[in-house]
CSV table of C-alpha atoms in Angstrom, one decimal:
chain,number,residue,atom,x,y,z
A,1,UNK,CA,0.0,0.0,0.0
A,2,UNK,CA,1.3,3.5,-1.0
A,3,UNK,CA,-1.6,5.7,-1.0
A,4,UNK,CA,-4.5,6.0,1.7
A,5,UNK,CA,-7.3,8.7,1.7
A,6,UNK,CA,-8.3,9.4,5.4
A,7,UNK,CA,-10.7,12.4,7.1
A,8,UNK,CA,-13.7,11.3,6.5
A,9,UNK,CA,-16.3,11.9,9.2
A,10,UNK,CA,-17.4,8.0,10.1
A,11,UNK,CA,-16.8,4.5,8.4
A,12,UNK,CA,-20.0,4.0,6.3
A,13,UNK,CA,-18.6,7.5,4.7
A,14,UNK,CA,-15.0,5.7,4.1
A,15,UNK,CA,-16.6,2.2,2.7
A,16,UNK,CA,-18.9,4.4,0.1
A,17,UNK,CA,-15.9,6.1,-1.0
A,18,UNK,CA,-13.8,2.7,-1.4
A,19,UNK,CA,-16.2,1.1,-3.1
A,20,UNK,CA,-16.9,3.8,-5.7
A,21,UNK,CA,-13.0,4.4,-6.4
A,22,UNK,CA,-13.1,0.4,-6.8
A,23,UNK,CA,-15.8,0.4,-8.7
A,24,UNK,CA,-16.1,3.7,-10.9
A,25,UNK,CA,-18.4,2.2,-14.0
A,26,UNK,CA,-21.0,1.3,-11.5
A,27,UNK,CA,-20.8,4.5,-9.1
A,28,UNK,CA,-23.7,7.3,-10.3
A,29,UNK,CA,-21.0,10.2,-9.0
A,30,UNK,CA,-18.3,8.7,-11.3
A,31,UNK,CA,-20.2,8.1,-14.5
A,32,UNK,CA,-19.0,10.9,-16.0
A,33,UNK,CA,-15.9,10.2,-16.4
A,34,UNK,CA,-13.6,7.8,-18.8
A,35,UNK,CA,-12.8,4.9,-16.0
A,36,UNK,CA,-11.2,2.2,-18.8
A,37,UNK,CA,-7.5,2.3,-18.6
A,38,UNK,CA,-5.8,4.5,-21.1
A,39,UNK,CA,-3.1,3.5,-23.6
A,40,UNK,CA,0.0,3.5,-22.2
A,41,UNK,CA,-1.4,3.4,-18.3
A,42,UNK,CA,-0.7,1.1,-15.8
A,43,UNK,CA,-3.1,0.1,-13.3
A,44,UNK,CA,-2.0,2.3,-10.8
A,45,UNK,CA,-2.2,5.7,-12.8
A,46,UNK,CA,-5.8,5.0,-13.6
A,47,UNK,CA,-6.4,4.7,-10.3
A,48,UNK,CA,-4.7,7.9,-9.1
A,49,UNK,CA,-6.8,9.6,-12.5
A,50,UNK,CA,-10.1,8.0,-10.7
A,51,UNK,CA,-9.1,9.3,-7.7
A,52,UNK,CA,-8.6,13.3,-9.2
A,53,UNK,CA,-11.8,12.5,-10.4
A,54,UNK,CA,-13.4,11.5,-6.9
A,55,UNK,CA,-12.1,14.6,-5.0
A,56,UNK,CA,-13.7,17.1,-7.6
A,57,UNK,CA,-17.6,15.6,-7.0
A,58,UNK,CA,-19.7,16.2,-4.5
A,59,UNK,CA,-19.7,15.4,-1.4
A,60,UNK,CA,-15.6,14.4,-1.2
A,61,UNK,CA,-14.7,17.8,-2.5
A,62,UNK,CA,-16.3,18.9,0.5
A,63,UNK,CA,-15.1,16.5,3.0
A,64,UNK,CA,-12.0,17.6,5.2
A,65,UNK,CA,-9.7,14.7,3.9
A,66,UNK,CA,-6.2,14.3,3.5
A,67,UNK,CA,-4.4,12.3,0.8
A,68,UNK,CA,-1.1,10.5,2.4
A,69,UNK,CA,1.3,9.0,0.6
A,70,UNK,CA,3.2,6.4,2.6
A,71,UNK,CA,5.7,5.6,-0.1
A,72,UNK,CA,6.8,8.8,-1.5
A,73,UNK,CA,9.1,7.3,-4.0
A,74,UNK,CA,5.6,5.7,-5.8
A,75,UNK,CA,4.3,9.8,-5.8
A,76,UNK,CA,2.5,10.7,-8.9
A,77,UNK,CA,1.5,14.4,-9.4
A,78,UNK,CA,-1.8,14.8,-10.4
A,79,UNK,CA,-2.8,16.2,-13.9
A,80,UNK,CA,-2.8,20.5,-13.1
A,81,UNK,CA,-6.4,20.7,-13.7
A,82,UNK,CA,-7.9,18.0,-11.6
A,83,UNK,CA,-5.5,18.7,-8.2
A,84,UNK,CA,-7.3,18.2,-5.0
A,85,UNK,CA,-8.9,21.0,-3.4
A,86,UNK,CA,-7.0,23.7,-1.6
A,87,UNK,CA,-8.3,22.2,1.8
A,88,UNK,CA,-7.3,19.0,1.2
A,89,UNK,CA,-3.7,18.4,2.4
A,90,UNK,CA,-0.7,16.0,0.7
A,91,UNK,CA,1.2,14.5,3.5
A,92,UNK,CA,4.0,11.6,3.3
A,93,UNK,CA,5.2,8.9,5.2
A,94,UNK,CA,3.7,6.2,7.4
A,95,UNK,CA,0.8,7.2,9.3
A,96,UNK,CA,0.6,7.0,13.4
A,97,UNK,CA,-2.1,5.2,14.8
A,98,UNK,CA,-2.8,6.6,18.1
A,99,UNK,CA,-5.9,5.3,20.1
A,100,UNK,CA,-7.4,8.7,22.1
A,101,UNK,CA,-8.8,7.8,25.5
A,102,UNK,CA,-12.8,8.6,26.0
A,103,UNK,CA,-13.5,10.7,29.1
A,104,UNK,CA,-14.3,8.3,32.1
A,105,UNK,CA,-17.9,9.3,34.3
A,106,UNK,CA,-16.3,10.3,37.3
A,107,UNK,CA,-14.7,12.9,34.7
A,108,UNK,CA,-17.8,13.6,33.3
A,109,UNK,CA,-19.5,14.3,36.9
A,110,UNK,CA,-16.7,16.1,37.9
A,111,UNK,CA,-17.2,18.6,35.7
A,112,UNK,CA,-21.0,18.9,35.5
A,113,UNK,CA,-20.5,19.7,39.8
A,114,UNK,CA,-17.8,22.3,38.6
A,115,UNK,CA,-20.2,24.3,36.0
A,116,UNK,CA,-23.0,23.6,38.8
A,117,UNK,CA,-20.7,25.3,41.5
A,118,UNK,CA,-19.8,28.3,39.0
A,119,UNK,CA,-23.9,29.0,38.2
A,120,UNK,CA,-23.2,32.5,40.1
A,121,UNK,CA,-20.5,33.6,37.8
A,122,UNK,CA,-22.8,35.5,35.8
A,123,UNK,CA,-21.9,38.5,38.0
A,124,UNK,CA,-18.8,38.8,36.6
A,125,UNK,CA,-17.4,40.3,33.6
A,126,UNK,CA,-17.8,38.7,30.2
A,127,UNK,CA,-14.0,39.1,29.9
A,128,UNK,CA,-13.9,36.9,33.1
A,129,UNK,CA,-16.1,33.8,32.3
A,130,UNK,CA,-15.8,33.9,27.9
A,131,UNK,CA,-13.9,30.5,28.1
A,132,UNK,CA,-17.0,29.0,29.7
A,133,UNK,CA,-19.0,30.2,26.5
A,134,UNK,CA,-19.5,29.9,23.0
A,135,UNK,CA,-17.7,32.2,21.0
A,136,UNK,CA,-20.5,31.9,18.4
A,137,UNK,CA,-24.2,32.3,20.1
A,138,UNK,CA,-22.4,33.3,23.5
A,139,UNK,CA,-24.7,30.5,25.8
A,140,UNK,CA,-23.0,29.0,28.6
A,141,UNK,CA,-21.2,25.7,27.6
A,142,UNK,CA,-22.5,22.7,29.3
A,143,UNK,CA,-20.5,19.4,29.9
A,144,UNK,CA,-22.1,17.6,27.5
A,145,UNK,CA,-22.2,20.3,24.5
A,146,UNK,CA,-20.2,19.4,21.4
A,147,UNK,CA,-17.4,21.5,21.0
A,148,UNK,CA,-14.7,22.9,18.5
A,149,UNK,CA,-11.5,25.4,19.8
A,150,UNK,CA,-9.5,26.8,17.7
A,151,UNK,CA,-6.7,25.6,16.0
A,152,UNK,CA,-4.1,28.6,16.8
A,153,UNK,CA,-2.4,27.9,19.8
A,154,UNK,CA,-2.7,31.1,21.5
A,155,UNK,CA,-6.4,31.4,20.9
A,156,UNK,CA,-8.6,30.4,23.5
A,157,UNK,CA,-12.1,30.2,21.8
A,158,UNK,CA,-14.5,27.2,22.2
A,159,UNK,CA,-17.8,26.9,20.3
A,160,UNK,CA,-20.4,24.5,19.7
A,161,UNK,CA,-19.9,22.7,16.4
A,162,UNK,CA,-23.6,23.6,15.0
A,163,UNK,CA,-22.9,27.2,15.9
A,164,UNK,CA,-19.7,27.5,14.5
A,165,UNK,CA,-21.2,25.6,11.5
A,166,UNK,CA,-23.7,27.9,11.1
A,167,UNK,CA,-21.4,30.9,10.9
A,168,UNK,CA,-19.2,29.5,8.5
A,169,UNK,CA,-21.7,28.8,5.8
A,170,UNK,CA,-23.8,31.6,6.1
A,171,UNK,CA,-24.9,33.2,2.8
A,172,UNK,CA,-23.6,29.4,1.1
A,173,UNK,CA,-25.9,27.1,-0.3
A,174,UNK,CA,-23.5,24.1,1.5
A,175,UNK,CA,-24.4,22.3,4.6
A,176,UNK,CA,-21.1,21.5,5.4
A,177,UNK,CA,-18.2,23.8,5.9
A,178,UNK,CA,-14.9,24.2,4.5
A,179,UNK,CA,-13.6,27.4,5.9
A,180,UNK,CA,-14.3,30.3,7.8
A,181,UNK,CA,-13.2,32.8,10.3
A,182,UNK,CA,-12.4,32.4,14.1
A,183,UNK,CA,-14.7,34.7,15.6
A,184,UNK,CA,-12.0,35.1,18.6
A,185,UNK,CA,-8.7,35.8,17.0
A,186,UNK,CA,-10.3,36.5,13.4
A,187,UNK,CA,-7.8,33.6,12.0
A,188,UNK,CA,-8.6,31.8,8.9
A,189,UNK,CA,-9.2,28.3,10.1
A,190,UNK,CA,-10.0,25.2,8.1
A,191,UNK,CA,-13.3,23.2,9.3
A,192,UNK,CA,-11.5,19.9,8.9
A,193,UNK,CA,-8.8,21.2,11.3
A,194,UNK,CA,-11.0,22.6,13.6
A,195,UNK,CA,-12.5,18.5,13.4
A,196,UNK,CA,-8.6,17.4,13.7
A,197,UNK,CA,-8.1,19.1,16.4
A,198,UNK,CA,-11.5,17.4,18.5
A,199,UNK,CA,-10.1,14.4,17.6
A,200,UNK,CA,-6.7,14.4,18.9
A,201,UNK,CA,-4.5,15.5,16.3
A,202,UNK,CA,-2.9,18.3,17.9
A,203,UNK,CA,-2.3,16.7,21.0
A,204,UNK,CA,1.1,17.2,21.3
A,205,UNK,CA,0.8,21.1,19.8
A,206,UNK,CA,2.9,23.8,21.5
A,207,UNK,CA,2.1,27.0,22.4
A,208,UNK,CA,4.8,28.5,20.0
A,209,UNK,CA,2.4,30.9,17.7
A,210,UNK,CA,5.5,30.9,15.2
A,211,UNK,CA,5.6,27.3,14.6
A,212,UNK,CA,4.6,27.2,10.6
A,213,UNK,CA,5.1,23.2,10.7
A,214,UNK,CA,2.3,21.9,9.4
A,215,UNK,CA,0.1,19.3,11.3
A,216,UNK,CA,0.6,16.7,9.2
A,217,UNK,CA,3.9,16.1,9.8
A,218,UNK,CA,2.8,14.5,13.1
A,219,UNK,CA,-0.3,13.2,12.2
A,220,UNK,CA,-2.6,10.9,14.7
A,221,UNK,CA,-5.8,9.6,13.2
């Protein structure tokens, strides 16, 4: 294996995409496009051409994915018109598997009693209590609220993921996001990091704002 896709948001998602890259002809997304194997092309070229393909139609070209080559010495450039979208990152090399560790109830009761025992912070300033609210709709953040923070390390906002959702494609005819603007530090940010991030990828991230490395070059999925 030399090539994976990975980033998509569960494994039904991941199996549809498989099985339409395996079988183009008979996928409704793919018909489009010339799936026999040119003259001259080996197997794997028309599958890397499929694959251009795949990552222009809807909904992959909307899906926060990252292509990885594992072998980098088997790279093949994709044709200029039909590279992957801007928001969809080339990394290399082997890919770390790193199993992230679900919250345990005593956690989870531990911090419901600590936003029960901070109910009277409304008194104070908003400058005071803003990490204990959504940057987005501005509602205290409960224990159990899904949650995005920003990727930039020396940004502290947290959001729900429907309101920061929301915000991002407002005035776009997409349901899902691709980009958008922190609404703390005004950053650029890239929905699929912000998704990263919830997962675990930026785990070991310092808190060096001048750091340019990109996160794929320590990748946990």
């Amino acid at each position: 294996m030399v090539l994976i896709i990975h980033g998509f948001p569960n494994d039904i998602s991941a199996l549809r995409f498989e099985w339409a890259w395996q079988h183009p002809k008979r996928s409704r997304r793919l018909r489009h496009i010339a799936s026999t194997k040119r003259k001259n092309e080996t197997r794997f070229q028309n599958c890397v051409r499929i694959l251009s393909h795949m990552l222009q139609v809807g909904p992959w070209n909307r899906l926060p994915l990252t292509i990885q080559w594992l072998k980098q010495e088997y790279k093949v450039d994709f044709e200029p018109t039909m590279a992957p979208p801007l928001h969809m990152p080339i990394a290399y090399g082997p890919v770390k598997s790193v199993k992230t560790k679900e919250p345990k109830d005593s956690d989870k009761q531990s911090q419901a009693k600590e936003t029960t025992d901070d109910m009277d912070d409304d008194l104070l300033p908003l400058t005071q209590r803003s990490n204990k609210r959504c940057a987005t709709c501005v509602q205290r953040l409960k224990p159990a609220d899904d949650t995005l923070s920003c990727v930039h390390p020396d940004c502290t906002m947290v959001s729900h993921v429907t309101c920061l959702a929301k915000k991002f494609i407002k005035n776009s005819e997409f349901l899902l996001p691709v980009e958008g603007k922190c609404p703390t530090c005004k950053n650029m940010v890239l929905w699929g990091d912000l998704v990263r991030k919830k997962r675990g990828c930026y785990k070991n991230l310092e808190g060096d704002s001048q750091d340019t490395d990109h996160w794929t070059e320590d990748l946990h999925v």
